PDB file of C-alpha atoms and ligand atoms in Angstrom:
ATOM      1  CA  UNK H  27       3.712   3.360   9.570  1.00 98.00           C
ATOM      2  CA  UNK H  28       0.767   2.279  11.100  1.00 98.00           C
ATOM      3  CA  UNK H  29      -2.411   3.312   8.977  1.00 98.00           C
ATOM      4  CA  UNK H  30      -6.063   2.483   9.137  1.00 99.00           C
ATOM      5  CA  UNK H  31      -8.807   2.114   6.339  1.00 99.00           C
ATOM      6  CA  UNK H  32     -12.194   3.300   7.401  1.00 99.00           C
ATOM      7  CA  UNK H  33     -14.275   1.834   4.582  1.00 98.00           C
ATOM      8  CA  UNK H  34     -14.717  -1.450   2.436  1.00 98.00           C
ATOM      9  CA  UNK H  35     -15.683  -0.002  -0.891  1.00 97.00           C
ATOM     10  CA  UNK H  36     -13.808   0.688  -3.851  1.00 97.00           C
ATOM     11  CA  UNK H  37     -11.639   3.485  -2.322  1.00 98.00           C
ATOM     12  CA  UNK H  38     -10.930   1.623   1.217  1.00 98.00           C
ATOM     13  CA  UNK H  39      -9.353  -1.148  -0.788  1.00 98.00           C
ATOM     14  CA  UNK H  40      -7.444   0.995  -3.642  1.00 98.00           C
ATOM     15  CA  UNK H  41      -5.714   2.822  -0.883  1.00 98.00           C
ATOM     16  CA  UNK H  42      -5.317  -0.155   1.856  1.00 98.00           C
ATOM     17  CA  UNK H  43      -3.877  -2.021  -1.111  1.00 98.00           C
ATOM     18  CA  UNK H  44      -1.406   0.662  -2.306  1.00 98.00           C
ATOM     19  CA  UNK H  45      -0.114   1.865   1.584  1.00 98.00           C
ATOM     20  CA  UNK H  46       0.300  -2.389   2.254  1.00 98.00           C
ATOM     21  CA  UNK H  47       2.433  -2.179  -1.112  1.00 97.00           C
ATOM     22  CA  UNK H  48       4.628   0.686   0.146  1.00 97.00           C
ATOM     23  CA  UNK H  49       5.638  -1.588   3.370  1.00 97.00           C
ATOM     24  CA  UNK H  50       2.687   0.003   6.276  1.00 98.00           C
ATOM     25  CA  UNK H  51       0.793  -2.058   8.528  1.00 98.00           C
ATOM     26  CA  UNK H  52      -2.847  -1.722   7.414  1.00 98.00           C
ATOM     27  CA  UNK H  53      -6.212  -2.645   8.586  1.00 98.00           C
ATOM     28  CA  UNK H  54      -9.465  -2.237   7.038  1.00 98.00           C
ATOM     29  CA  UNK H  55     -12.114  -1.153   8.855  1.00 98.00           C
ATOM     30  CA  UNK H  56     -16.009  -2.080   8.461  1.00 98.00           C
ATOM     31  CA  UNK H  57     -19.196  -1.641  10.614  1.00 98.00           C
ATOM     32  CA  UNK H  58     -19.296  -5.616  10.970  1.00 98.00           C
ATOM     33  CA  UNK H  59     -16.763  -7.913   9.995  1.00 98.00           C
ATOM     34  CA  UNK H  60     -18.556 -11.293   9.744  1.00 98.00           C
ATOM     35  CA  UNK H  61     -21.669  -9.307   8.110  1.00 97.00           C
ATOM     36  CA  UNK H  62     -18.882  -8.274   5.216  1.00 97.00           C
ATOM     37  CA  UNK H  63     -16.962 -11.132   5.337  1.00 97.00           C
ATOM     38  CA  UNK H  64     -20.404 -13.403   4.562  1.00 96.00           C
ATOM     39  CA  UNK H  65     -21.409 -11.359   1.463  1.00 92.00           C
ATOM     40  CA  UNK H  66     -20.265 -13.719  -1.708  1.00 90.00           C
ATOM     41  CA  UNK H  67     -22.206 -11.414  -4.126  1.00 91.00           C
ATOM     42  CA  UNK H  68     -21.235  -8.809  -6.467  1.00 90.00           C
ATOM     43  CA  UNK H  69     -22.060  -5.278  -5.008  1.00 87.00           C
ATOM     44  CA  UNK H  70     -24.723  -2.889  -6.956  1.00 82.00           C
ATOM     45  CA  UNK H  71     -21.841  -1.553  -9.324  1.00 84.00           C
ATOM     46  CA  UNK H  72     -21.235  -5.323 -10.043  1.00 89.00           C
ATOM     47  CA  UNK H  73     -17.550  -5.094  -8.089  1.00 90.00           C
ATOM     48  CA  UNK H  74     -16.624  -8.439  -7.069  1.00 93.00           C
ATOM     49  CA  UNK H  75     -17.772  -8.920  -3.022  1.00 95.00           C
ATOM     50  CA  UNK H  76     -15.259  -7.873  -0.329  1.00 96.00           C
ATOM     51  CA  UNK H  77     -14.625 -11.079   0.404  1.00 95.00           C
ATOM     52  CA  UNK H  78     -12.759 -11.992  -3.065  1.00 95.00           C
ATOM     53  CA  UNK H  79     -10.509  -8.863  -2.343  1.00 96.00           C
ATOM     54  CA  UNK H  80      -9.311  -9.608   1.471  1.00 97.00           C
ATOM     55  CA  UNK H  81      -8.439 -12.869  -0.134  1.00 96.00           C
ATOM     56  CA  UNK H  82      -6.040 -11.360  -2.628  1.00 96.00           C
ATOM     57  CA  UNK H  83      -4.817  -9.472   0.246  1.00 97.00           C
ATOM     58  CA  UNK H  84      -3.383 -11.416   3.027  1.00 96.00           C
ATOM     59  CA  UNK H  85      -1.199  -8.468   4.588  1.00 98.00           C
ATOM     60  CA  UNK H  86      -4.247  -6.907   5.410  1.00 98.00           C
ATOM     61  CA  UNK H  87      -6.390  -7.610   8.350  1.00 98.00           C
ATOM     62  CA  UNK H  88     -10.474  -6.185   8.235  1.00 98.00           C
ATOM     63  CA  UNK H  89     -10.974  -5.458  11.697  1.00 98.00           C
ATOM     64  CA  UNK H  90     -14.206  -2.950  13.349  1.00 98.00           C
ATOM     65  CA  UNK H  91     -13.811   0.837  12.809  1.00 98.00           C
ATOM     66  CA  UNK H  92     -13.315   0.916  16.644  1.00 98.00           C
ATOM     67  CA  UNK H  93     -10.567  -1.148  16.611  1.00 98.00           C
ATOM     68  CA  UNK H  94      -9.296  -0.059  13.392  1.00 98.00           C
ATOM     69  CA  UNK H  95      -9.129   4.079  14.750  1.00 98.00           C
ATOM     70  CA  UNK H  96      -7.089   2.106  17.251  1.00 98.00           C
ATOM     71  CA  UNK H  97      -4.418   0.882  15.137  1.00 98.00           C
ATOM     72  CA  UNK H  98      -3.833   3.549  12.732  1.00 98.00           C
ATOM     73  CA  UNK H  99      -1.436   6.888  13.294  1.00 98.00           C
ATOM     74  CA  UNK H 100      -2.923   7.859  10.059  1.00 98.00           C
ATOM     75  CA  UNK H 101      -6.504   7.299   9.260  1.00 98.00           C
ATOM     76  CA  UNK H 102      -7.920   7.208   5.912  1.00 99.00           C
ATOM     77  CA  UNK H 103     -11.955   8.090   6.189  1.00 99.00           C
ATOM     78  CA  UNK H 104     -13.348   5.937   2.848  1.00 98.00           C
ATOM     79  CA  UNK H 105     -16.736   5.985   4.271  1.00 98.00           C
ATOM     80  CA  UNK H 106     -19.966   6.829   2.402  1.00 98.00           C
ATOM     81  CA  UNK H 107     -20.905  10.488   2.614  1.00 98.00           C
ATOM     82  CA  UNK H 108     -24.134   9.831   4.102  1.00 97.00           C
ATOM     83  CA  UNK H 109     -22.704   7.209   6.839  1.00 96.00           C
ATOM     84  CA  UNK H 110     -19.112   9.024   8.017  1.00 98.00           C
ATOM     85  CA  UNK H 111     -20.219  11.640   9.779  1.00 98.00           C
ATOM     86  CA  UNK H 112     -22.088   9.297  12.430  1.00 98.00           C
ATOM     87  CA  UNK H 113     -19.218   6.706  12.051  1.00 98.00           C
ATOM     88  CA  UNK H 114     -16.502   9.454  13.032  1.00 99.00           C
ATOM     89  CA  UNK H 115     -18.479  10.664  16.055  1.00 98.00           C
ATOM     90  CA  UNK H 116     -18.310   7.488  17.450  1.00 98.00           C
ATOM     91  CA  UNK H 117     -14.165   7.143  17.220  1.00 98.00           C
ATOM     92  CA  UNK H 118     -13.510  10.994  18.261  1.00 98.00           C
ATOM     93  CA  UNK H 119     -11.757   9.697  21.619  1.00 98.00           C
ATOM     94  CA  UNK H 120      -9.315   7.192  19.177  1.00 98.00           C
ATOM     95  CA  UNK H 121      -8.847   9.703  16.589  1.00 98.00           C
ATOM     96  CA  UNK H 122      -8.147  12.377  18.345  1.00 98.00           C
ATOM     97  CA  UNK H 123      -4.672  13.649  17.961  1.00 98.00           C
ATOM     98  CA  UNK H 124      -4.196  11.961  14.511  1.00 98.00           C
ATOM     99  CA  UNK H 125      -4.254  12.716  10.418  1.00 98.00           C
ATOM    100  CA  UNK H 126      -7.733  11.950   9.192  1.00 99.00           C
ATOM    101  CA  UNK H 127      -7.286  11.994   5.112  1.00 99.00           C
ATOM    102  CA  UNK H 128     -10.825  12.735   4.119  1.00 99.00           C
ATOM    103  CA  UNK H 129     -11.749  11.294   1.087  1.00 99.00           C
ATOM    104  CA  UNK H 130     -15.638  11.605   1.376  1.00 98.00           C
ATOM    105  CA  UNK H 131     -18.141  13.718  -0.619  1.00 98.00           C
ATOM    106  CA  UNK H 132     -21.678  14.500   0.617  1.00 98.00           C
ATOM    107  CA  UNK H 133     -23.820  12.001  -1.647  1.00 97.00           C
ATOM    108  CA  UNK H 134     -27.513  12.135  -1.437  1.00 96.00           C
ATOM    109  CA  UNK H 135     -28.953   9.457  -3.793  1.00 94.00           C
ATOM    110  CA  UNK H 136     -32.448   9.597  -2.270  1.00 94.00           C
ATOM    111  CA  UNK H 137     -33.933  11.087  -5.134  1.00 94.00           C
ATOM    112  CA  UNK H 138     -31.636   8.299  -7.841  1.00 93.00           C
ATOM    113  CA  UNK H 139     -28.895   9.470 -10.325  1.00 92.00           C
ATOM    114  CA  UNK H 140     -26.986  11.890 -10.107  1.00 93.00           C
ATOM    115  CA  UNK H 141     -27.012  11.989  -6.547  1.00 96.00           C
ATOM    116  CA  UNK H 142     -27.503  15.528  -5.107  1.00 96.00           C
ATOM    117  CA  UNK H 143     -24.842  17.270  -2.442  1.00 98.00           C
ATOM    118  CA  UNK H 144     -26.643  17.068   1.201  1.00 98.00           C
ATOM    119  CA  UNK H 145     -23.954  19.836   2.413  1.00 98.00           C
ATOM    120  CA  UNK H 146     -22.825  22.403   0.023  1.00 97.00           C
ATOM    121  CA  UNK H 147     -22.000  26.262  -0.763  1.00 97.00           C
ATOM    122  CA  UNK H 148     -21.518  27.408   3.217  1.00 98.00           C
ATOM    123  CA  UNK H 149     -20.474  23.929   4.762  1.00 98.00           C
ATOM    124  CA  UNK H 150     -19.464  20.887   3.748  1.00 98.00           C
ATOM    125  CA  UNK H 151     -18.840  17.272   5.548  1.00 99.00           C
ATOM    126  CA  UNK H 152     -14.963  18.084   5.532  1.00 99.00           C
ATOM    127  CA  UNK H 153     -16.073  21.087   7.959  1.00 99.00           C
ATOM    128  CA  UNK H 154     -18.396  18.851   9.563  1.00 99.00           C
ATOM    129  CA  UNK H 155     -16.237  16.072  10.519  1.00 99.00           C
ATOM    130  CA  UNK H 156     -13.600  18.686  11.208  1.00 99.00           C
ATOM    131  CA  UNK H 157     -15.887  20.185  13.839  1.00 98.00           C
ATOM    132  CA  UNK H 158     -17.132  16.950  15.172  1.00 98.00           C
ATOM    133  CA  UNK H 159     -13.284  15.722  15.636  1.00 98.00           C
ATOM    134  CA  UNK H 160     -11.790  18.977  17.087  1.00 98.00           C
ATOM    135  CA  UNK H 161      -8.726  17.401  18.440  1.00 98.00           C
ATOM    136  CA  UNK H 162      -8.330  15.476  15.008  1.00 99.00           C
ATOM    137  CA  UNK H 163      -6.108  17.048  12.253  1.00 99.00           C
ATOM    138  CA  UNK H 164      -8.458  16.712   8.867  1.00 99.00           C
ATOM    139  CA  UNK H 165      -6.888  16.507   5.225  1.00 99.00           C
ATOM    140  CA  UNK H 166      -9.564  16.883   2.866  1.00 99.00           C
ATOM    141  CA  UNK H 167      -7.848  14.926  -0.615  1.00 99.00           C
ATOM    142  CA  UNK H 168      -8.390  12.095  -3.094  1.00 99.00           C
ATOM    143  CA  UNK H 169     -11.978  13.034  -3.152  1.00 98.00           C
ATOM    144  CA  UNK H 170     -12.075  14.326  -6.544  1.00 98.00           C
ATOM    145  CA  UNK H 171     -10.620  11.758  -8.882  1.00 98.00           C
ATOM    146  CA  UNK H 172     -11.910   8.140  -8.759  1.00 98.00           C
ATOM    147  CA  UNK H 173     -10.675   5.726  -6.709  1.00 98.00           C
ATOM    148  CA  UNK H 174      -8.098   3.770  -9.031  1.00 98.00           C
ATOM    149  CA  UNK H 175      -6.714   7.328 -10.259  1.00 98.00           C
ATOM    150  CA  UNK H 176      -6.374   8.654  -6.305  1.00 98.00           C
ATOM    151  CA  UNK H 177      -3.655   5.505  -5.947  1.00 98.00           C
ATOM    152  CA  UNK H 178      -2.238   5.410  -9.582  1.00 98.00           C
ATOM    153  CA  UNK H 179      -2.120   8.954 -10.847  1.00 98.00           C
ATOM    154  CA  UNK H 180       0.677   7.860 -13.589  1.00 98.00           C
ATOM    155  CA  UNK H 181      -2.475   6.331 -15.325  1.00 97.00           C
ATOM    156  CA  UNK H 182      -3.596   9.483 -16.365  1.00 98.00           C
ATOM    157  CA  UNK H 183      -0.998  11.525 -18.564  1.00 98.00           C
ATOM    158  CA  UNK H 184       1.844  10.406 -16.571  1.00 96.00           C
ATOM    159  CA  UNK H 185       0.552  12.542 -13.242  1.00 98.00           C
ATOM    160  CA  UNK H 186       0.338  15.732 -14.913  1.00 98.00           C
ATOM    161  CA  UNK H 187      -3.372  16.275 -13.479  1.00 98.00           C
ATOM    162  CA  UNK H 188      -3.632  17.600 -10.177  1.00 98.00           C
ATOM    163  CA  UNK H 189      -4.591  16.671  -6.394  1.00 99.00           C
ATOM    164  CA  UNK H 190      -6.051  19.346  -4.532  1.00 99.00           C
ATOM    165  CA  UNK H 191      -5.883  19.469  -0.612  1.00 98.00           C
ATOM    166  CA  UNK H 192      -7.212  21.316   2.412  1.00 99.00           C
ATOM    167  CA  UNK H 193      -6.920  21.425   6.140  1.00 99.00           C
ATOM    168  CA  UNK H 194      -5.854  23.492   9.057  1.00 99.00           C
ATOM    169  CA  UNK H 195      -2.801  21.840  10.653  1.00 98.00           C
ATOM    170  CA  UNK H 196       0.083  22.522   8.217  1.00 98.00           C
ATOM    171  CA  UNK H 197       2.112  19.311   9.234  1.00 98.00           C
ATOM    172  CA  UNK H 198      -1.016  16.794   8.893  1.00 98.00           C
ATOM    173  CA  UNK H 199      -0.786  18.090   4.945  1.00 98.00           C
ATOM    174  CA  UNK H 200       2.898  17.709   4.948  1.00 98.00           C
ATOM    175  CA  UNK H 201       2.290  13.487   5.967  1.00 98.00           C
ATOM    176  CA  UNK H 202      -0.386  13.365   3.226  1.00 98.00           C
ATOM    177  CA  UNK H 203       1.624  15.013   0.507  1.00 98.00           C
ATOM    178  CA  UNK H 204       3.797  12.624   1.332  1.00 98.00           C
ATOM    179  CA  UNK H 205       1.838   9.687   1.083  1.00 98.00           C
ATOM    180  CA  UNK H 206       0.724  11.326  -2.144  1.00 98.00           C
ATOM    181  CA  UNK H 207       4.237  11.795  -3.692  1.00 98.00           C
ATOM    182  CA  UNK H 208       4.663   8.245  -2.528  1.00 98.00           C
ATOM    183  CA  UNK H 209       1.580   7.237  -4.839  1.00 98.00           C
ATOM    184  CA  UNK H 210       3.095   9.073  -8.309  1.00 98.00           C
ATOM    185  CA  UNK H 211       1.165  12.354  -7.251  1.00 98.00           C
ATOM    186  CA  UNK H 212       3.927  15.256  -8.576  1.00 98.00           C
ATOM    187  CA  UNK H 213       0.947  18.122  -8.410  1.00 98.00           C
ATOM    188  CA  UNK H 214      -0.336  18.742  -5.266  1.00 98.00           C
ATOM    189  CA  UNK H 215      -2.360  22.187  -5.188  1.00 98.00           C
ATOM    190  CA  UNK H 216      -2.989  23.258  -1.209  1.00 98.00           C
ATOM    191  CA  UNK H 217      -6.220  24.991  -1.489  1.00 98.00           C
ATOM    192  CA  UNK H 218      -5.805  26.621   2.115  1.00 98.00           C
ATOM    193  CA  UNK H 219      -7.632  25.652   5.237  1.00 99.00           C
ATOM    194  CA  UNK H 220     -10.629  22.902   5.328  1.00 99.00           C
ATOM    195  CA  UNK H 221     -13.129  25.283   4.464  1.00 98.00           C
ATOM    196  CA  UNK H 222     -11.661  24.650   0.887  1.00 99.00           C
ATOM    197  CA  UNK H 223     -13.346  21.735   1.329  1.00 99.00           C
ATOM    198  CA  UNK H 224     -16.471  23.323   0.202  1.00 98.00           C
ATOM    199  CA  UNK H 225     -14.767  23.612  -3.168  1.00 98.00           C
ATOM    200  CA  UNK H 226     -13.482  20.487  -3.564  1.00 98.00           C
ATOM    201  CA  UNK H 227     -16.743  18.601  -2.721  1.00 98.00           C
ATOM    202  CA  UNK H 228     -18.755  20.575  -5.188  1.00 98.00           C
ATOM    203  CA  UNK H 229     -16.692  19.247  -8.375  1.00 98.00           C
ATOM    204  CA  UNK H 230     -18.137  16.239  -7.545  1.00 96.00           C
ATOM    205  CA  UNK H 231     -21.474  17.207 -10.270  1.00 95.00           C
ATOM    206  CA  UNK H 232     -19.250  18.365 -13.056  1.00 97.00           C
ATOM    207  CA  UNK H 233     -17.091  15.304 -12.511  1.00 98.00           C
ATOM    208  CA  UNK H 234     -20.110  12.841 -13.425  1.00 97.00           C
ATOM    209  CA  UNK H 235     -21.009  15.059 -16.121  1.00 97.00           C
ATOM    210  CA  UNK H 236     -17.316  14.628 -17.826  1.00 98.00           C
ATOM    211  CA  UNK H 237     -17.465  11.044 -17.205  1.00 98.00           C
ATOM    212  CA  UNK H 238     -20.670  10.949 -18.769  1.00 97.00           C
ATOM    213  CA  UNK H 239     -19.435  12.607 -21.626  1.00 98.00           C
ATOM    214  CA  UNK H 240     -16.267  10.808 -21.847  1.00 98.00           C
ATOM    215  CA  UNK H 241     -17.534   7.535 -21.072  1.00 98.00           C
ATOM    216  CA  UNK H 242     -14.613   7.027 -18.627  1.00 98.00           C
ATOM    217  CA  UNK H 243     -13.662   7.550 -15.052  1.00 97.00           C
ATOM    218  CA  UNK H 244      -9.669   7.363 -15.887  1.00 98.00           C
ATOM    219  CA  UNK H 245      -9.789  11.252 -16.004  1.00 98.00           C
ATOM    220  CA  UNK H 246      -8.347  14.147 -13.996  1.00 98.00           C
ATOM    221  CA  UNK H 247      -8.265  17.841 -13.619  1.00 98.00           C
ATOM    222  CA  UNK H 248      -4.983  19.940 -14.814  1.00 98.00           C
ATOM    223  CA  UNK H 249      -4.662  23.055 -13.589  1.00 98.00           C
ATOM    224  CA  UNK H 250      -2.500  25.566 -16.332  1.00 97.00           C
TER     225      UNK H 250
HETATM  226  N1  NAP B  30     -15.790   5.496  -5.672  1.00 60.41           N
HETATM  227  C1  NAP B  30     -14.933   6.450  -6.059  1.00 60.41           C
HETATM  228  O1  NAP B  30     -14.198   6.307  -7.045  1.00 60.41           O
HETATM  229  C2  NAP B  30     -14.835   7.712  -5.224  1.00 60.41           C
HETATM  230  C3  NAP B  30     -14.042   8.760  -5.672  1.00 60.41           C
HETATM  231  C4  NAP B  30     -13.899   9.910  -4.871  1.00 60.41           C
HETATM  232  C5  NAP B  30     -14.539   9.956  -3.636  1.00 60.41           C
HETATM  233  N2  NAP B  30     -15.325   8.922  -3.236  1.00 60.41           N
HETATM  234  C6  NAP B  30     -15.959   8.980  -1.917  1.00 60.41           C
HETATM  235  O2  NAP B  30     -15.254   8.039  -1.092  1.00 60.41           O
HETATM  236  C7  NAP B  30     -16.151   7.457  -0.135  1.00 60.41           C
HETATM  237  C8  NAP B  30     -16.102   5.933  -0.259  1.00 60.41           C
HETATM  238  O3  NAP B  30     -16.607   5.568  -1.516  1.00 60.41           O
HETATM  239  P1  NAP B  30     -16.691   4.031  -1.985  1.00 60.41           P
HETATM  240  O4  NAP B  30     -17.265   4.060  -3.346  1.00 60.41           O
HETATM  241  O5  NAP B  30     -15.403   3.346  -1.750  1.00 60.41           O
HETATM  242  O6  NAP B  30     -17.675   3.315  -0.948  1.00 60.41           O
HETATM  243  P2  NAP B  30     -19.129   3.622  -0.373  1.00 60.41           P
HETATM  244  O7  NAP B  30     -20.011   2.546  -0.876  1.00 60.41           O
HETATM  245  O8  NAP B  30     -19.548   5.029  -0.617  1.00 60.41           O
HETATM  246  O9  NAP B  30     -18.852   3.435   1.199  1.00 60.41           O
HETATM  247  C9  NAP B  30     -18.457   2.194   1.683  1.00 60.41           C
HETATM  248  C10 NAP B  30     -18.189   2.215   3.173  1.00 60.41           C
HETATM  249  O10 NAP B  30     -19.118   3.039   3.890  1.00 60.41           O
HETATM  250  C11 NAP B  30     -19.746   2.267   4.922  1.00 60.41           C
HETATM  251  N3  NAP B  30     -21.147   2.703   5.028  1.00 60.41           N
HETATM  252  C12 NAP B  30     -22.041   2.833   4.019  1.00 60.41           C
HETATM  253  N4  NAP B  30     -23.214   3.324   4.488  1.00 60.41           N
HETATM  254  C13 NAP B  30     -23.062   3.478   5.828  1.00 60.41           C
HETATM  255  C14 NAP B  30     -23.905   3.929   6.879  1.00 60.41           C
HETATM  256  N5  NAP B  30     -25.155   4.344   6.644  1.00 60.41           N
HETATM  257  N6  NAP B  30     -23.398   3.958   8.129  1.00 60.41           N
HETATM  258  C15 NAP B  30     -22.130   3.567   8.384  1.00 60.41           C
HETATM  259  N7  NAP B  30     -21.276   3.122   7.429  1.00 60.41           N
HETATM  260  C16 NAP B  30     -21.735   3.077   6.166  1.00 60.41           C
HETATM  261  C17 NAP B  30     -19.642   0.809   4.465  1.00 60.41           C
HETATM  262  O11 NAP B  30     -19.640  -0.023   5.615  1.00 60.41           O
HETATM  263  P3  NAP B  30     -19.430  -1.613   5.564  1.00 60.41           P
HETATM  264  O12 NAP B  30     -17.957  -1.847   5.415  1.00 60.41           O
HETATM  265  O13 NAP B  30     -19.936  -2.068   6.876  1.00 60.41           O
HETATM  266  O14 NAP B  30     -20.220  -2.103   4.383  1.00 60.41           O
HETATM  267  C18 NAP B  30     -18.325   0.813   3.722  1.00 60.41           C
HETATM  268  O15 NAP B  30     -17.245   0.557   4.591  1.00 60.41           O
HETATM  269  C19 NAP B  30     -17.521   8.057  -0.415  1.00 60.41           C
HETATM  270  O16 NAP B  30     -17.751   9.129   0.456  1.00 60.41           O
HETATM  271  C20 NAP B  30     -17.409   8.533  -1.868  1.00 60.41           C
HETATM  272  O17 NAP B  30     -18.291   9.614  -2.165  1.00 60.41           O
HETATM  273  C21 NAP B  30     -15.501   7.819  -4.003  1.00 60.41           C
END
């Protein structure tokens, strides 16, 4: 399958890397690829530059989100929270018609760490982007787990941990389930329609607090 990236960080390249390891044609997609291609330092979490990774990666090509919203059938959104919304807008006419897996939560880091939620309790950016993109069939998923768990659930006690999901168009959540179970996912909890989303984006504060306390991001949520 055909399947876009949007989004250079740590999540755009877990997922690009696993979908290019399960056979589909992926691109990348960034704002500017020479400006990303050109940065040969490490990032502020000290994550080797973008540029080390594409190398390592050969299958995959880092194209503009235009041109990236082009390619894919499936579209992965692994854009900041603060930047997506804006970015999406932009692509409604290419994404219309296809699965958007939304992976974003609503950071606000303008007043440091821990970052605050800039849409919470009655809306949230899955909503937003949902109403933005009307013709676009949203997935809200991966967004509450870090980024190597979202691809390698097995890490954590052998996928027994759960991924939650939410959107309106039944069959959109049947493809990502899919490319879940493809990933070692073997809970998948549909939490209803995207307004779920609300839900999902607000574990994002007791997530850093167990990390905190754990002193780990390889964690998940099991639901008995
Ligand atoms: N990190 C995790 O483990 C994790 C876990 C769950 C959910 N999430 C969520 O997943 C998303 C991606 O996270 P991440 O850590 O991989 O990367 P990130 O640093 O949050 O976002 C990186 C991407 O966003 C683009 N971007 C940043 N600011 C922008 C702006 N103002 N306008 C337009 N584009 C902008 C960057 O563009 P360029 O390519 O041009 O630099 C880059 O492609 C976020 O919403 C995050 O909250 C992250």
């Amino acid at each position: 399958m055909k399947v876009a990236v949007l989004g250079t960080g740590m999540v755009g390249q877990a997922h690009a890397g696993k979908l290019v390891e399960h056979g589909h044609k992926v691109v990348i997609g960034t704002n500017n690829v020479s400006k990303t291609l050109a940065k040969t330092e490490p990032n502020a979490m000290g994550r080797p530059p973008f540029s080390e990774w594409i190398k390592r990666h050969k299958a995959i090509k880092l194209v503009t989100f235009s041109d990236a919203a082009k390619h894919g059938e499936v579209i992965f959104c692994a854009l900041s929270g603060d930047g997506a919304l804006k970015v999406l807008k932009e692509l409604k006419t290419d994404l219309a018609g296809k699965v958007l897996v939304d992976i974003t939560n609503p950071l606000d880091f303008s007043n440091g760490f821990p970052p605050f939620l800039s849409v919470v309790n009655t809306d949230s950016l899955g909503e937003q982007i949902q109403k933005a993109l009307p013709q676009t069939k949203v997935v809200k998923a991966f967004n509450t787990m870090n980024a190597d768990v979202q691809v390698a659930p097995k890490e954590v006690a052998n996928s027994d941990h759960e991924l939650f999901i939410a959107g309106n168009d039944d069959w959109a959540k049947t493809k990502v389930k899919e490319i879940a179970k493809s990933y070692g996912w073997k809970n998948i909890l549909d939490l209803g329609d995207i307004k779920s989303a609300r839900g999902m984006e607000m574990i994002l504060p007791i997530w850093l607090m167990i990390m905190n306390a754990k002193k780990t991001s390889k964690f998940n949520f099991k639901i008995a």
